[in-house]
mmCIF file of C-alpha atoms and ligand atoms in Angstrom:
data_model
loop_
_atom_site.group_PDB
_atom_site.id
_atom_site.type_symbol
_atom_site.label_atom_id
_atom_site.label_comp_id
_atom_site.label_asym_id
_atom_site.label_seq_id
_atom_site.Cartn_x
_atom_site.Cartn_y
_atom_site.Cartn_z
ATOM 1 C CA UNK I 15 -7.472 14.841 1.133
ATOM 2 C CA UNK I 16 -8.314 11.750 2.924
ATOM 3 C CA UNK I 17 -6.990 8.855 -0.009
ATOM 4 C CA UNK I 18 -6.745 4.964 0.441
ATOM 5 C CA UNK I 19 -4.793 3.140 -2.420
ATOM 6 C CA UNK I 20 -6.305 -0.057 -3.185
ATOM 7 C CA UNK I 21 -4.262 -2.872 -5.767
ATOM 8 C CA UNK I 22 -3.026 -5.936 -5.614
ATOM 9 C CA UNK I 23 0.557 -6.646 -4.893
ATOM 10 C CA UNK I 24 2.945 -4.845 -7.829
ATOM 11 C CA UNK I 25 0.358 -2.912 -8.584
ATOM 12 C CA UNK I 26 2.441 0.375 -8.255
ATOM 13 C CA UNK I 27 0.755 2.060 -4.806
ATOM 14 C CA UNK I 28 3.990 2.328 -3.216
ATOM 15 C CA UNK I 29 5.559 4.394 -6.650
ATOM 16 C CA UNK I 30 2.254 6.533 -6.769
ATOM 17 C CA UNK I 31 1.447 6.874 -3.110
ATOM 18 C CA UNK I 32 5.012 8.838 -3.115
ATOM 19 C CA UNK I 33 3.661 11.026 -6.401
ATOM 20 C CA UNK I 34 0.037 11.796 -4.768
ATOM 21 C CA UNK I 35 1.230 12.241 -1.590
ATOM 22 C CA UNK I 36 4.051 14.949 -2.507
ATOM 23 C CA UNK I 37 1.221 16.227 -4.970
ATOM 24 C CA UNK I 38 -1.368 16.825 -2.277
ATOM 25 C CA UNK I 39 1.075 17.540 0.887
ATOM 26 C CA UNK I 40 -0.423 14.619 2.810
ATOM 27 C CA UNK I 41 1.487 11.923 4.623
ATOM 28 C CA UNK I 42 2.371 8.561 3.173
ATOM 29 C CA UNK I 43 1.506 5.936 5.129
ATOM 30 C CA UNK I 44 2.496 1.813 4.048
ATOM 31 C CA UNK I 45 1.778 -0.308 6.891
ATOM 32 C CA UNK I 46 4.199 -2.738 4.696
ATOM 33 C CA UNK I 47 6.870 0.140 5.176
ATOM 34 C CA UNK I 48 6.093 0.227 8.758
ATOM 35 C CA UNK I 49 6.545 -3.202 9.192
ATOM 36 C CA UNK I 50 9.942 -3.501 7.268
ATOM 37 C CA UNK I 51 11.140 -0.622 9.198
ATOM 38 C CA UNK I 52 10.063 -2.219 12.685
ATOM 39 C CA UNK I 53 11.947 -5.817 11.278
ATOM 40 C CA UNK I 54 14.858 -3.495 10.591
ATOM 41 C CA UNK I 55 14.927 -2.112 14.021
ATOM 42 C CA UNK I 56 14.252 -5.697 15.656
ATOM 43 C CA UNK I 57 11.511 -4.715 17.227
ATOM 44 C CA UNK I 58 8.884 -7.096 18.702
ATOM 45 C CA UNK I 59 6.348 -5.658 15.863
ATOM 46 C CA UNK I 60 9.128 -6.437 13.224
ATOM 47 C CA UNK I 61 9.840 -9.953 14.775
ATOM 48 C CA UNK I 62 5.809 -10.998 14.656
ATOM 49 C CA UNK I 63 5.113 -9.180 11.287
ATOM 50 C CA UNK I 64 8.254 -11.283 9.560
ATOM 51 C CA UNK I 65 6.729 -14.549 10.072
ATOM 52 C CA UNK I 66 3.613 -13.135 8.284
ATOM 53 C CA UNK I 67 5.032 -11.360 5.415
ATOM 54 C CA UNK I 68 7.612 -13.874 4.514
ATOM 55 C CA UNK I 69 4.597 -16.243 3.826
ATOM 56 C CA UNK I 70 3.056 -14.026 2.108
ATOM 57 C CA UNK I 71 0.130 -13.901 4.570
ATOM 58 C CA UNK I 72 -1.441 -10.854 6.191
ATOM 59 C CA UNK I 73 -0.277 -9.936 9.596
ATOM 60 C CA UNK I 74 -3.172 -10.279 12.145
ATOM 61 C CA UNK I 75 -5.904 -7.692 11.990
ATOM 62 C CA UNK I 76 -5.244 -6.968 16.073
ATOM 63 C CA UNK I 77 -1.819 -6.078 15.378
ATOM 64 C CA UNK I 78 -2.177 -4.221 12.318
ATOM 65 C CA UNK I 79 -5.843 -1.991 13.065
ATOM 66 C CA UNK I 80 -3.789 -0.834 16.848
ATOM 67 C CA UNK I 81 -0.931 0.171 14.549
ATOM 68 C CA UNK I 82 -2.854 1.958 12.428
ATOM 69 C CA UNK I 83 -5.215 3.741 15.047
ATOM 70 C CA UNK I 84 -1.849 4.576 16.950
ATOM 71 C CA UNK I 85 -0.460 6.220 13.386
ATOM 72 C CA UNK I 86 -3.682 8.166 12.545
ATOM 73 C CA UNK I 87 -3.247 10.279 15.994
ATOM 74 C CA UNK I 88 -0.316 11.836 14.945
ATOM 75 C CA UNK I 89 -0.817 15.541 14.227
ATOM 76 C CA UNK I 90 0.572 15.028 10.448
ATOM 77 C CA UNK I 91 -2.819 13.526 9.652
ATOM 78 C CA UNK I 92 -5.028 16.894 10.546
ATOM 79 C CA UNK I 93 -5.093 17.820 6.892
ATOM 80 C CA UNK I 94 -4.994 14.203 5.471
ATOM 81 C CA UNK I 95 -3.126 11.163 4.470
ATOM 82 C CA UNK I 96 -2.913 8.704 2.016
ATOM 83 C CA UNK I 97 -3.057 5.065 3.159
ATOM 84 C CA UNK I 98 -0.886 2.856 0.790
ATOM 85 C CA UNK I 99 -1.704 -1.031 2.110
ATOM 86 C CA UNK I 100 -4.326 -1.022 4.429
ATOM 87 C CA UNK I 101 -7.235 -1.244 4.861
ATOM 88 C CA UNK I 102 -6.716 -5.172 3.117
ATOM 89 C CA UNK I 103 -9.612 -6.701 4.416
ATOM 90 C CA UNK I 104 -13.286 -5.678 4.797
ATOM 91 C CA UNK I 105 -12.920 -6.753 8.373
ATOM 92 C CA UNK I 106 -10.028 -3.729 8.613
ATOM 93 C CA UNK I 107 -12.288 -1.504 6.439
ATOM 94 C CA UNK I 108 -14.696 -1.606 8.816
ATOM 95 C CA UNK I 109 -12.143 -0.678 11.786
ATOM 96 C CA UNK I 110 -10.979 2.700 9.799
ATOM 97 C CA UNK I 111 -14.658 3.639 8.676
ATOM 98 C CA UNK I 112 -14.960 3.711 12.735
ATOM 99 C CA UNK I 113 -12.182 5.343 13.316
ATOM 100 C CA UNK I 114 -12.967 8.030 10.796
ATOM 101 C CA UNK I 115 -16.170 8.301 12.236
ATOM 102 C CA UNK I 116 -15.147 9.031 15.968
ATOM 103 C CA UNK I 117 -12.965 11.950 13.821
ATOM 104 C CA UNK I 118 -15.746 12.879 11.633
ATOM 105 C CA UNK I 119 -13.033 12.819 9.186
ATOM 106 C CA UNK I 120 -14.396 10.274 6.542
ATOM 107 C CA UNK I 121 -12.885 8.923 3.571
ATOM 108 C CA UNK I 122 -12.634 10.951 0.126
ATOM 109 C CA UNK I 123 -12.075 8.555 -1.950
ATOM 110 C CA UNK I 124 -10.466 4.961 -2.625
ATOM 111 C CA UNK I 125 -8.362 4.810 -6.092
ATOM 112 C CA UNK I 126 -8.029 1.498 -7.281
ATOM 113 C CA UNK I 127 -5.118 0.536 -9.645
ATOM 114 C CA UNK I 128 -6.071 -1.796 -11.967
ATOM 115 C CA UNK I 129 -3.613 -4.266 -13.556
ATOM 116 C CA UNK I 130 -3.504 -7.675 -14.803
ATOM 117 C CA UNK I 131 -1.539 -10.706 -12.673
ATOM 118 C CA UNK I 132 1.233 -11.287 -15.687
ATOM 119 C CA UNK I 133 2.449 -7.590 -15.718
ATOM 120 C CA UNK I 134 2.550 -7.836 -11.448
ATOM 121 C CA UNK I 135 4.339 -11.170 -11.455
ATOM 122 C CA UNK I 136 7.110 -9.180 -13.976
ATOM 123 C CA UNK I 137 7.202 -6.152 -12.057
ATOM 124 C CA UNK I 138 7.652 -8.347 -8.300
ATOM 125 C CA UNK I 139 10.253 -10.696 -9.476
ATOM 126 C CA UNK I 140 12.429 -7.682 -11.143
ATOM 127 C CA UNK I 141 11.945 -5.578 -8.377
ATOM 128 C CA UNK I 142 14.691 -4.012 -6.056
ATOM 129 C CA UNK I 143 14.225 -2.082 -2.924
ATOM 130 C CA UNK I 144 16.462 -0.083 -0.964
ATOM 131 C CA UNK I 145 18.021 -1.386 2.684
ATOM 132 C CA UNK I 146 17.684 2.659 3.733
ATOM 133 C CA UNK I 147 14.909 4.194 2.264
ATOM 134 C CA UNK I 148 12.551 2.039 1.038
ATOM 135 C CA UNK I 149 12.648 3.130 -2.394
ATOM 136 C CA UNK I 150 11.201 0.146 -5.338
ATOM 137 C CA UNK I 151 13.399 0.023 -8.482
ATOM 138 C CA UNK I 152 11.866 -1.989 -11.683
ATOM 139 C CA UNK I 153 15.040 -4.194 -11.567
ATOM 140 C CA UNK I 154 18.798 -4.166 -10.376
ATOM 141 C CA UNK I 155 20.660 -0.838 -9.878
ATOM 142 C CA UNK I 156 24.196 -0.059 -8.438
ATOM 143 C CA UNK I 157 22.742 1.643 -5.889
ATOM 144 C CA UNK I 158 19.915 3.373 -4.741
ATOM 145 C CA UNK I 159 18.943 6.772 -6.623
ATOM 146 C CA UNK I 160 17.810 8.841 -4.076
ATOM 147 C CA UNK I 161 20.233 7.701 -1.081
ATOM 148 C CA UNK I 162 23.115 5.793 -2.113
ATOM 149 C CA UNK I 163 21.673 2.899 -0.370
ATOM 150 C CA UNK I 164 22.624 -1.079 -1.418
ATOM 151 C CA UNK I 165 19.747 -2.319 -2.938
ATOM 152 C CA UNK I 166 17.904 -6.035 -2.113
ATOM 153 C CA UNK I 167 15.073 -8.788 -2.733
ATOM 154 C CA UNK I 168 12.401 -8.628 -0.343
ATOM 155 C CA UNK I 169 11.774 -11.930 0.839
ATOM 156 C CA UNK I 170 7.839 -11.790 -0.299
ATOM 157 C CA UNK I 171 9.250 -10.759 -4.105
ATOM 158 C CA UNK I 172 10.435 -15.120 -4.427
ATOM 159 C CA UNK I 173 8.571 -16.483 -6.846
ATOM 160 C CA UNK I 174 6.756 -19.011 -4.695
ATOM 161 C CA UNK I 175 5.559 -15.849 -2.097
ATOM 162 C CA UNK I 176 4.438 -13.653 -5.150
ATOM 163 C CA UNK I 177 1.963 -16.094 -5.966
ATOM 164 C CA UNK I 178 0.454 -16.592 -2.390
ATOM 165 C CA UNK I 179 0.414 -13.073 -2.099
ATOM 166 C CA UNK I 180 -1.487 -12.916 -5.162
ATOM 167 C CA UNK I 181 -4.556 -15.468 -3.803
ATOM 168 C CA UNK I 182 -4.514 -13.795 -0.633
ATOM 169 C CA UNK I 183 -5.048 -10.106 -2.424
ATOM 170 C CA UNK I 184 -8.019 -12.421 -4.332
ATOM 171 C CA UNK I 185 -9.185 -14.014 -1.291
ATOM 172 C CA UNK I 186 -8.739 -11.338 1.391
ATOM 173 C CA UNK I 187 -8.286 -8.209 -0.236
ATOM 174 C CA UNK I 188 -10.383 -7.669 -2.977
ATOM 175 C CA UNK I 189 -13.781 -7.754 -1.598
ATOM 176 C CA UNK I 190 -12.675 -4.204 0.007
ATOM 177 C CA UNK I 191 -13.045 -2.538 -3.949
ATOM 178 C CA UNK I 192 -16.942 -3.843 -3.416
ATOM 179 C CA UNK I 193 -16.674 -2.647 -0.061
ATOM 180 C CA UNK I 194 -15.670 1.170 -1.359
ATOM 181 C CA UNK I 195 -17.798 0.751 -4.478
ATOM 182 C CA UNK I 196 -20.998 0.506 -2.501
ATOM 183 C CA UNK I 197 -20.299 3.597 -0.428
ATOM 184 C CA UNK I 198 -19.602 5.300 -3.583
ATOM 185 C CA UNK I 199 -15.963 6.161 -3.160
ATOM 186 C CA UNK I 200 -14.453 3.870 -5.561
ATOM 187 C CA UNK I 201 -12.438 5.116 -8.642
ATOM 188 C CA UNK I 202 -10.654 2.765 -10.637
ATOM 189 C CA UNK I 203 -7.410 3.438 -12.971
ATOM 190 C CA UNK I 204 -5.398 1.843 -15.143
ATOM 191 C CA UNK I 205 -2.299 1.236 -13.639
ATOM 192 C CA UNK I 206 0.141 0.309 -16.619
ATOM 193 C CA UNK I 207 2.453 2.811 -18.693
ATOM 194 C CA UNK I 208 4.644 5.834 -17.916
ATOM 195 C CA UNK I 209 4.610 6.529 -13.768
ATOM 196 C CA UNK I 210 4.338 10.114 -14.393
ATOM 197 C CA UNK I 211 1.112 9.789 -16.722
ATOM 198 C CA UNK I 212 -0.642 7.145 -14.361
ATOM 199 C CA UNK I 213 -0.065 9.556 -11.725
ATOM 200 C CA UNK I 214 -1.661 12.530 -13.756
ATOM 201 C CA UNK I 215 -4.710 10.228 -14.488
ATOM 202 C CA UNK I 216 -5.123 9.389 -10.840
ATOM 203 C CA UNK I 217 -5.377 13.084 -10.023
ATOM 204 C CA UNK I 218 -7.651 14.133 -12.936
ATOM 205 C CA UNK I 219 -9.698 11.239 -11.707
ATOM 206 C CA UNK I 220 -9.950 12.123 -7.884
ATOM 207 C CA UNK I 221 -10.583 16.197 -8.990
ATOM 208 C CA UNK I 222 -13.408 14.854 -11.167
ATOM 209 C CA UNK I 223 -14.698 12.514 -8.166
ATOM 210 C CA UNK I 224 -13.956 15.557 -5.736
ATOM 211 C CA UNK I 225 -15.608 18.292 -7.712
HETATM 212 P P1 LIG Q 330 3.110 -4.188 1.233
HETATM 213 O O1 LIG Q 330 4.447 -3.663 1.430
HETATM 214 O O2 LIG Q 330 1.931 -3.308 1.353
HETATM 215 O O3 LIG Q 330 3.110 -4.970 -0.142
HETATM 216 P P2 LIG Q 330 2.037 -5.108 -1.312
HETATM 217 O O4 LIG Q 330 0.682 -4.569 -1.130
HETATM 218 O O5 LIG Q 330 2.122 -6.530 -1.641
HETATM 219 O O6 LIG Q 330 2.550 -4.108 -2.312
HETATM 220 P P3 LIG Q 330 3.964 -4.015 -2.888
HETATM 221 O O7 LIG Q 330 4.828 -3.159 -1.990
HETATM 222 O O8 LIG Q 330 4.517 -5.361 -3.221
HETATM 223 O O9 LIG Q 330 3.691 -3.324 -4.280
HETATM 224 P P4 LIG Q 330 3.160 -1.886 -4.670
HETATM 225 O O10 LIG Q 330 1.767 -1.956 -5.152
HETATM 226 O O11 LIG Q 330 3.477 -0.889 -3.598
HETATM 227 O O12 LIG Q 330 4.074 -1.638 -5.922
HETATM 228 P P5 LIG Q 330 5.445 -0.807 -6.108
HETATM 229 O O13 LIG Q 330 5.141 0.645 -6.215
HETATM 230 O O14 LIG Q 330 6.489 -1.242 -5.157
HETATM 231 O O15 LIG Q 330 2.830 -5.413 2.245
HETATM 232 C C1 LIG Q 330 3.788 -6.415 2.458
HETATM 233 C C2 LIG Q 330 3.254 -7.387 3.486
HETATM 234 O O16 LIG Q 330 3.032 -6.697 4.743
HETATM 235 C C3 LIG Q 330 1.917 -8.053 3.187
HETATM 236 O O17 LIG Q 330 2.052 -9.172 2.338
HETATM 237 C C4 LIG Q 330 1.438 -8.418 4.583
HETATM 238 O O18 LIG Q 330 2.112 -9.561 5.070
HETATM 239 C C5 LIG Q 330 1.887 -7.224 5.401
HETATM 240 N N1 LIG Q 330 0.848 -6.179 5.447
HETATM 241 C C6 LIG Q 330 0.918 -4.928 4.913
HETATM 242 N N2 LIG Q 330 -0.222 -4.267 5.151
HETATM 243 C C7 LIG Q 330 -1.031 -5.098 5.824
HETATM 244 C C8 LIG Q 330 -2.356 -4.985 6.337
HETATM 245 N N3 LIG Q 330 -3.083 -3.865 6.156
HETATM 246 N N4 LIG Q 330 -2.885 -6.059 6.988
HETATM 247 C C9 LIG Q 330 -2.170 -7.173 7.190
HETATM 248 N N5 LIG Q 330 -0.912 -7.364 6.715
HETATM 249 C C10 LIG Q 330 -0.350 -6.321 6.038
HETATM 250 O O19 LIG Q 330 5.828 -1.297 -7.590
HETATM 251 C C11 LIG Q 330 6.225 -2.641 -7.818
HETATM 252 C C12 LIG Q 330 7.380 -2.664 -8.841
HETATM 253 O O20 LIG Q 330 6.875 -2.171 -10.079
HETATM 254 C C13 LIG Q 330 8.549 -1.738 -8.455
HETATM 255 O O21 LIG Q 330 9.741 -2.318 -8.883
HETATM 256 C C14 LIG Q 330 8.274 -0.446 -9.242
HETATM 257 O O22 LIG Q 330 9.448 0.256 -9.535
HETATM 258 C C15 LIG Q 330 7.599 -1.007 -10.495
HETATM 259 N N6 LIG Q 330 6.601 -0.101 -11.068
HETATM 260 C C16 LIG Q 330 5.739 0.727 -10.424
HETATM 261 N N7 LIG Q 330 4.960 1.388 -11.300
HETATM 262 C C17 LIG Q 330 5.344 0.957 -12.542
HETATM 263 C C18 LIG Q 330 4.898 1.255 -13.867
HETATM 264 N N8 LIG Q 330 3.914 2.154 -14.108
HETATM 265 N N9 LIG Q 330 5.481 0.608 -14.892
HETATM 266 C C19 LIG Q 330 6.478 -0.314 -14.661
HETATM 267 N N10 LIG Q 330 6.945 -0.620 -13.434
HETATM 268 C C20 LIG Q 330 6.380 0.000 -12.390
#
Protein backbone atom coordinates (compact mmCIF):
# COMPACT_ATOMS: atom_id res chain seq x y z
CA UNK A 1 0.00 0.00 0.00
CA UNK A 2 1.34 3.17 -1.28
CA UNK A 3 -0.98 5.93 1.10
CA UNK A 4 -0.53 9.82 1.33
CA UNK A 5 -2.55 11.50 4.24
CA UNK A 6 -3.84 14.73 3.22
CA UNK A 7 -5.58 17.40 6.15
CA UNK A 8 -5.04 20.42 7.39
CA UNK A 9 -3.13 21.02 10.52
CA UNK A 10 -5.02 19.06 13.70
CA UNK A 11 -6.60 17.20 11.46
CA UNK A 12 -5.52 13.85 13.16
CA UNK A 13 -2.86 12.32 10.31
CA UNK A 14 -0.23 11.99 12.77
CA UNK A 15 -2.87 9.78 15.35
CA UNK A 16 -4.11 7.75 12.21
CA UNK A 17 -0.96 7.54 10.16
CA UNK A 18 0.31 5.45 13.42
CA UNK A 19 -3.21 3.22 13.21
CA UNK A 20 -2.94 2.62 9.22
CA UNK A 21 0.46 2.22 9.21
CA UNK A 22 0.62 -0.60 12.05
CA UNK A 23 -2.66 -1.85 10.21
CA UNK A 24 -1.03 -2.29 6.82
CA UNK A 25 2.80 -3.00 7.97
CA UNK A 26 4.03 0.02 6.02
CA UNK A 27 6.36 2.70 7.29
CA UNK A 28 5.27 5.99 8.76
CA UNK A 29 6.76 8.70 7.38
CA UNK A 30 6.04 12.75 8.86
CA UNK A 31 8.43 14.97 7.28
CA UNK A 32 7.18 17.26 10.42
CA UNK A 33 8.61 14.30 12.63
CA UNK A 34 11.69 14.34 10.65
CA UNK A 35 12.21 17.76 11.06
CA UNK A 36 11.59 17.89 14.93
CA UNK A 37 13.86 15.03 15.25
CA UNK A 38 16.73 16.75 13.09
CA UNK A 39 16.02 20.25 15.50
CA UNK A 40 16.43 17.81 18.37
CA UNK A 41 19.68 16.52 17.18
CA UNK A 42 20.93 20.17 16.12
CA UNK A 43 21.45 19.32 12.97
CA UNK A 44 21.88 21.83 10.09
CA UNK A 45 18.36 20.40 8.65
CA UNK A 46 16.85 21.02 12.21
CA UNK A 47 18.50 24.55 12.48
CA UNK A 48 16.96 25.73 8.79
CA UNK A 49 13.59 23.84 9.24
CA UNK A 50 13.04 25.79 12.87
CA UNK A 51 12.95 29.12 11.40
CA UNK A 52 10.20 27.76 9.05
CA UNK A 53 8.03 25.86 11.30
CA UNK A 54 8.06 28.26 14.14
CA UNK A 55 6.33 30.71 11.66
CA UNK A 56 4.21 28.50 10.72
CA UNK A 57 5.49 28.55 7.12
CA UNK A 58 6.50 25.60 4.95
CA UNK A 59 10.11 24.74 4.82
CA UNK A 60 11.48 25.25 1.23
CA UNK A 61 10.41 22.75 -1.38
CA UNK A 62 14.48 22.12 -2.22
CA UNK A 63 15.04 21.09 1.19
CA UNK A 64 12.07 19.17 1.85
CA UNK A 65 11.52 17.08 -1.94
CA UNK A 66 15.80 15.96 -1.38
CA UNK A 67 14.66 14.80 2.05
CA UNK A 68 12.02 13.02 0.92
CA UNK A 69 13.67 11.39 -2.28
CA UNK A 70 16.64 10.49 0.17
CA UNK A 71 13.81 8.71 2.65
CA UNK A 72 11.93 6.85 -0.16
CA UNK A 73 15.34 4.82 -1.04
CA UNK A 74 15.40 3.13 2.00
CA UNK A 75 14.60 -0.57 1.63
CA UNK A 76 11.54 -0.21 4.27
CA UNK A 77 9.59 1.39 1.44
CA UNK A 78 9.70 -1.88 -1.08
CA UNK A 79 6.27 -2.90 0.09
CA UNK A 80 4.92 0.67 0.83
CA UNK A 81 4.60 3.62 3.06
CA UNK A 82 2.34 6.00 4.22
CA UNK A 83 3.31 9.67 3.83
CA UNK A 84 1.82 11.74 6.79
CA UNK A 85 2.72 15.68 5.72
CA UNK A 86 3.97 15.83 2.46
CA UNK A 87 3.36 16.16 -0.41
CA UNK A 88 1.85 20.02 0.85
CA UNK A 89 2.04 21.68 -2.25
CA UNK A 90 1.12 20.80 -5.87
CA UNK A 91 4.58 21.96 -6.73
CA UNK A 92 5.86 18.84 -4.23
CA UNK A 93 3.06 16.64 -5.68
CA UNK A 94 4.45 16.89 -8.76
CA UNK A 95 8.13 15.96 -7.44
CA UNK A 96 6.73 12.49 -5.80
CA UNK A 97 4.40 11.64 -8.89
CA UNK A 98 8.10 11.69 -10.60
CA UNK A 99 9.64 9.98 -8.27
CA UNK A 100 7.04 7.26 -8.23
CA UNK A 101 7.27 7.13 -11.75
CA UNK A 102 11.13 6.47 -12.12
CA UNK A 103 9.92 3.42 -9.45
CA UNK A 104 6.91 2.53 -11.33
CA UNK A 105 5.57 2.43 -7.93
CA UNK A 106 2.58 4.95 -8.18
CA UNK A 107 0.31 6.16 -5.67
CA UNK A 108 -2.80 4.04 -4.32
CA UNK A 109 -4.58 6.35 -2.97
CA UNK A 110 -4.70 9.87 -1.08
CA UNK A 111 -7.21 9.85 2.11
CA UNK A 112 -8.26 13.12 2.97
CA UNK A 113 -9.47 13.92 6.56
CA UNK A 114 -12.00 16.21 6.58
CA UNK A 115 -12.67 18.55 9.54
CA UNK A 116 -13.84 21.92 10.22
CA UNK A 117 -11.20 24.94 11.44
CA UNK A 118 -13.06 25.34 15.11
CA UNK A 119 -12.62 21.61 16.11
CA UNK A 120 -8.58 21.97 14.72
CA UNK A 121 -8.01 25.24 16.54
CA UNK A 122 -9.37 23.08 19.93
CA UNK A 123 -7.50 20.11 19.22
CA UNK A 124 -3.86 22.39 18.42
CA UNK A 125 -4.08 24.61 21.36
CA UNK A 126 -4.84 21.48 23.86
CA UNK A 127 -2.39 19.47 22.35
CA UNK A 128 0.77 17.88 24.04
CA UNK A 129 3.56 16.05 22.43
CA UNK A 130 6.21 14.03 23.76
CA UNK A 131 10.15 15.38 24.00
CA UNK A 132 11.07 11.37 23.15
CA UNK A 133 8.75 9.90 21.00
CA UNK A 134 6.74 12.10 19.31
CA UNK A 135 3.58 10.91 20.56
CA UNK A 136 0.27 13.86 20.35
CA UNK A 137 -1.90 13.82 23.51
CA UNK A 138 -5.46 15.80 23.28
CA UNK A 139 -4.28 17.90 26.30
CA UNK A 140 -1.84 17.77 29.40
CA UNK A 141 -0.68 14.40 30.83
CA UNK A 142 1.92 13.53 33.61
CA UNK A 143 3.82 11.95 31.29
CA UNK A 144 3.93 10.35 28.17
CA UNK A 145 1.87 6.94 27.77
CA UNK A 146 3.89 4.98 25.74
CA UNK A 147 7.52 6.12 27.01
CA UNK A 148 7.54 7.90 30.15
CA UNK A 149 8.63 10.89 28.31
CA UNK A 150 7.93 14.80 29.73
CA UNK A 151 5.48 16.10 27.62
CA UNK A 152 5.56 19.89 25.76
CA UNK A 153 3.95 22.72 23.44
CA UNK A 154 5.25 22.72 20.10
CA UNK A 155 6.10 26.07 19.24
CA UNK A 156 3.66 26.04 15.95
CA UNK A 157 0.60 24.86 18.55
CA UNK A 158 0.65 29.16 19.96
CA UNK A 159 -2.28 30.52 19.11
CA UNK A 160 -0.94 33.17 16.77
CA UNK A 161 1.12 30.12 14.61
CA UNK A 162 -2.10 27.89 14.53
CA UNK A 163 -3.77 30.39 12.60
CA UNK A 164 -0.95 31.03 9.96
CA UNK A 165 -0.64 27.53 9.68
CA UNK A 166 -4.18 27.35 8.96
CA UNK A 167 -4.01 30.04 5.72
CA UNK A 168 -1.01 28.46 4.58
CA UNK A 169 -2.82 24.74 4.55
CA UNK A 170 -5.68 27.11 2.53
CA UNK A 171 -3.26 28.82 0.45
CA UNK A 172 -0.55 26.20 -0.18
CA UNK A 173 -1.88 23.02 0.68
CA UNK A 174 -5.17 22.48 -0.35
CA UNK A 175 -5.07 22.72 -4.01
CA UNK A 176 -3.13 19.17 -3.68
CA UNK A 177 -6.94 17.41 -2.72
CA UNK A 178 -7.83 18.87 -6.50
CA UNK A 179 -4.58 17.75 -7.47
CA UNK A 180 -5.39 13.87 -6.23
CA UNK A 181 -9.06 14.28 -7.12
CA UNK A 182 -8.33 14.69 -10.79
CA UNK A 183 -6.10 11.63 -10.99
CA UNK A 184 -8.79 9.82 -9.31
CA UNK A 185 -7.11 8.85 -6.09
CA UNK A 186 -8.86 11.02 -3.74
CA UNK A 187 -11.02 9.62 -0.83
CA UNK A 188 -12.30 11.85 1.63
CA UNK A 189 -13.34 11.01 5.46
CA UNK A 190 -14.70 12.47 8.17
CA UNK A 191 -12.21 13.01 10.57
CA UNK A 192 -14.16 13.77 13.93
CA UNK A 193 -15.26 11.14 16.71
CA UNK A 194 -13.72 8.06 18.37
CA UNK A 195 -9.84 7.48 16.86
CA UNK A 196 -10.47 3.89 16.67
CA UNK A 197 -13.79 4.26 14.48
CA UNK A 198 -12.23 7.03 12.12
CA UNK A 199 -9.52 4.67 11.64
CA UNK A 200 -11.94 1.70 10.73
CA UNK A 201 -13.73 4.09 8.23
CA UNK A 202 -10.47 5.04 6.61
CA UNK A 203 -9.74 1.38 5.93
CA UNK A 204 -13.25 0.33 4.77
CA UNK A 205 -12.85 3.32 2.55
CA UNK A 206 -9.35 2.55 0.94
CA UNK A 207 -10.55 -1.52 0.57
CA UNK A 208 -13.60 -0.14 -1.26
CA UNK A 209 -11.27 2.32 -3.42
CA UNK A 210 -8.69 -0.68 -3.70
CA UNK A 211 -11.08 -3.41 -4.67
P1 LIG B 1 3.54 18.65 10.67
O1 LIG B 1 4.20 18.08 11.83
O2 LIG B 1 3.25 17.81 9.48
O3 LIG B 1 2.24 19.39 11.18
P2 LIG B 1 0.77 19.54 10.59
O4 LIG B 1 0.47 19.05 9.23
O5 LIG B 1 0.47 20.94 10.84
O6 LIG B 1 0.02 18.49 11.38
P3 LIG B 1 -0.02 18.33 12.90
O7 LIG B 1 1.14 17.47 13.36
O8 LIG B 1 -0.16 19.65 13.59
O9 LIG B 1 -1.41 17.61 13.10
P4 LIG B 1 -1.94 16.19 12.68
O10 LIG B 1 -2.88 16.29 11.54
O11 LIG B 1 -0.81 15.21 12.56
O12 LIG B 1 -2.79 15.87 13.96
P5 LIG B 1 -2.47 14.99 15.27
O13 LIG B 1 -2.66 13.55 14.97
O14 LIG B 1 -1.22 15.42 15.94
O15 LIG B 1 4.37 19.91 10.10
C1 LIG B 1 4.89 20.88 10.97
C2 LIG B 1 5.66 21.90 10.15
O16 LIG B 1 6.77 21.25 9.47
C3 LIG B 1 4.90 22.60 9.03
O17 LIG B 1 4.14 23.69 9.50
C4 LIG B 1 6.04 23.02 8.11
O18 LIG B 1 6.71 24.16 8.62
C5 LIG B 1 6.97 21.84 8.19
N1 LIG B 1 6.67 20.83 7.16
C6 LIG B 1 6.21 19.56 7.36
N2 LIG B 1 6.04 18.95 6.18
C7 LIG B 1 6.38 19.83 5.22
C8 LIG B 1 6.40 19.77 3.80
N3 LIG B 1 5.99 18.67 3.14
N4 LIG B 1 6.81 20.88 3.12
C9 LIG B 1 7.23 21.97 3.77
N5 LIG B 1 7.22 22.11 5.12
C10 LIG B 1 6.80 21.03 5.84
O19 LIG B 1 -3.73 15.43 16.17
C11 LIG B 1 -3.83 16.75 16.68
C12 LIG B 1 -4.38 16.71 18.12
O20 LIG B 1 -5.71 16.20 18.06
C13 LIG B 1 -3.60 15.75 19.04
O21 LIG B 1 -3.59 16.28 20.33
C14 LIG B 1 -4.41 14.45 19.00
O22 LIG B 1 -4.27 13.70 20.17
C15 LIG B 1 -5.83 15.00 18.83
N6 LIG B 1 -6.71 14.11 18.06
C16 LIG B 1 -6.39 13.33 16.99
N7 LIG B 1 -7.48 12.67 16.54
C17 LIG B 1 -8.51 13.06 17.35
C18 LIG B 1 -9.91 12.74 17.38
N8 LIG B 1 -10.46 11.87 16.51
N9 LIG B 1 -10.67 13.34 18.31
C19 LIG B 1 -10.12 14.23 19.21
N10 LIG B 1 -8.81 14.55 19.23
C20 LIG B 1 -8.02 13.98 18.31
Amino acid sequence: MRLILVGPPGAGKGTQAVHLAAHYSIPHISTGDIFRANLKEGTPLGVEAKGYMDKGELVPDSVTNAMVKDRLNHSDTTNGFLLDGFPRNVAQAEVLKGILEEKKTPIDAALELAIENSEIIKRLSSRRTCKECGKAFPGALDKCDSCGGELYQRDDDKEEVISRRLEVYTEQTAPIISFYRTAGLLITIPAVGDVAEITAGAIRALSQKLS
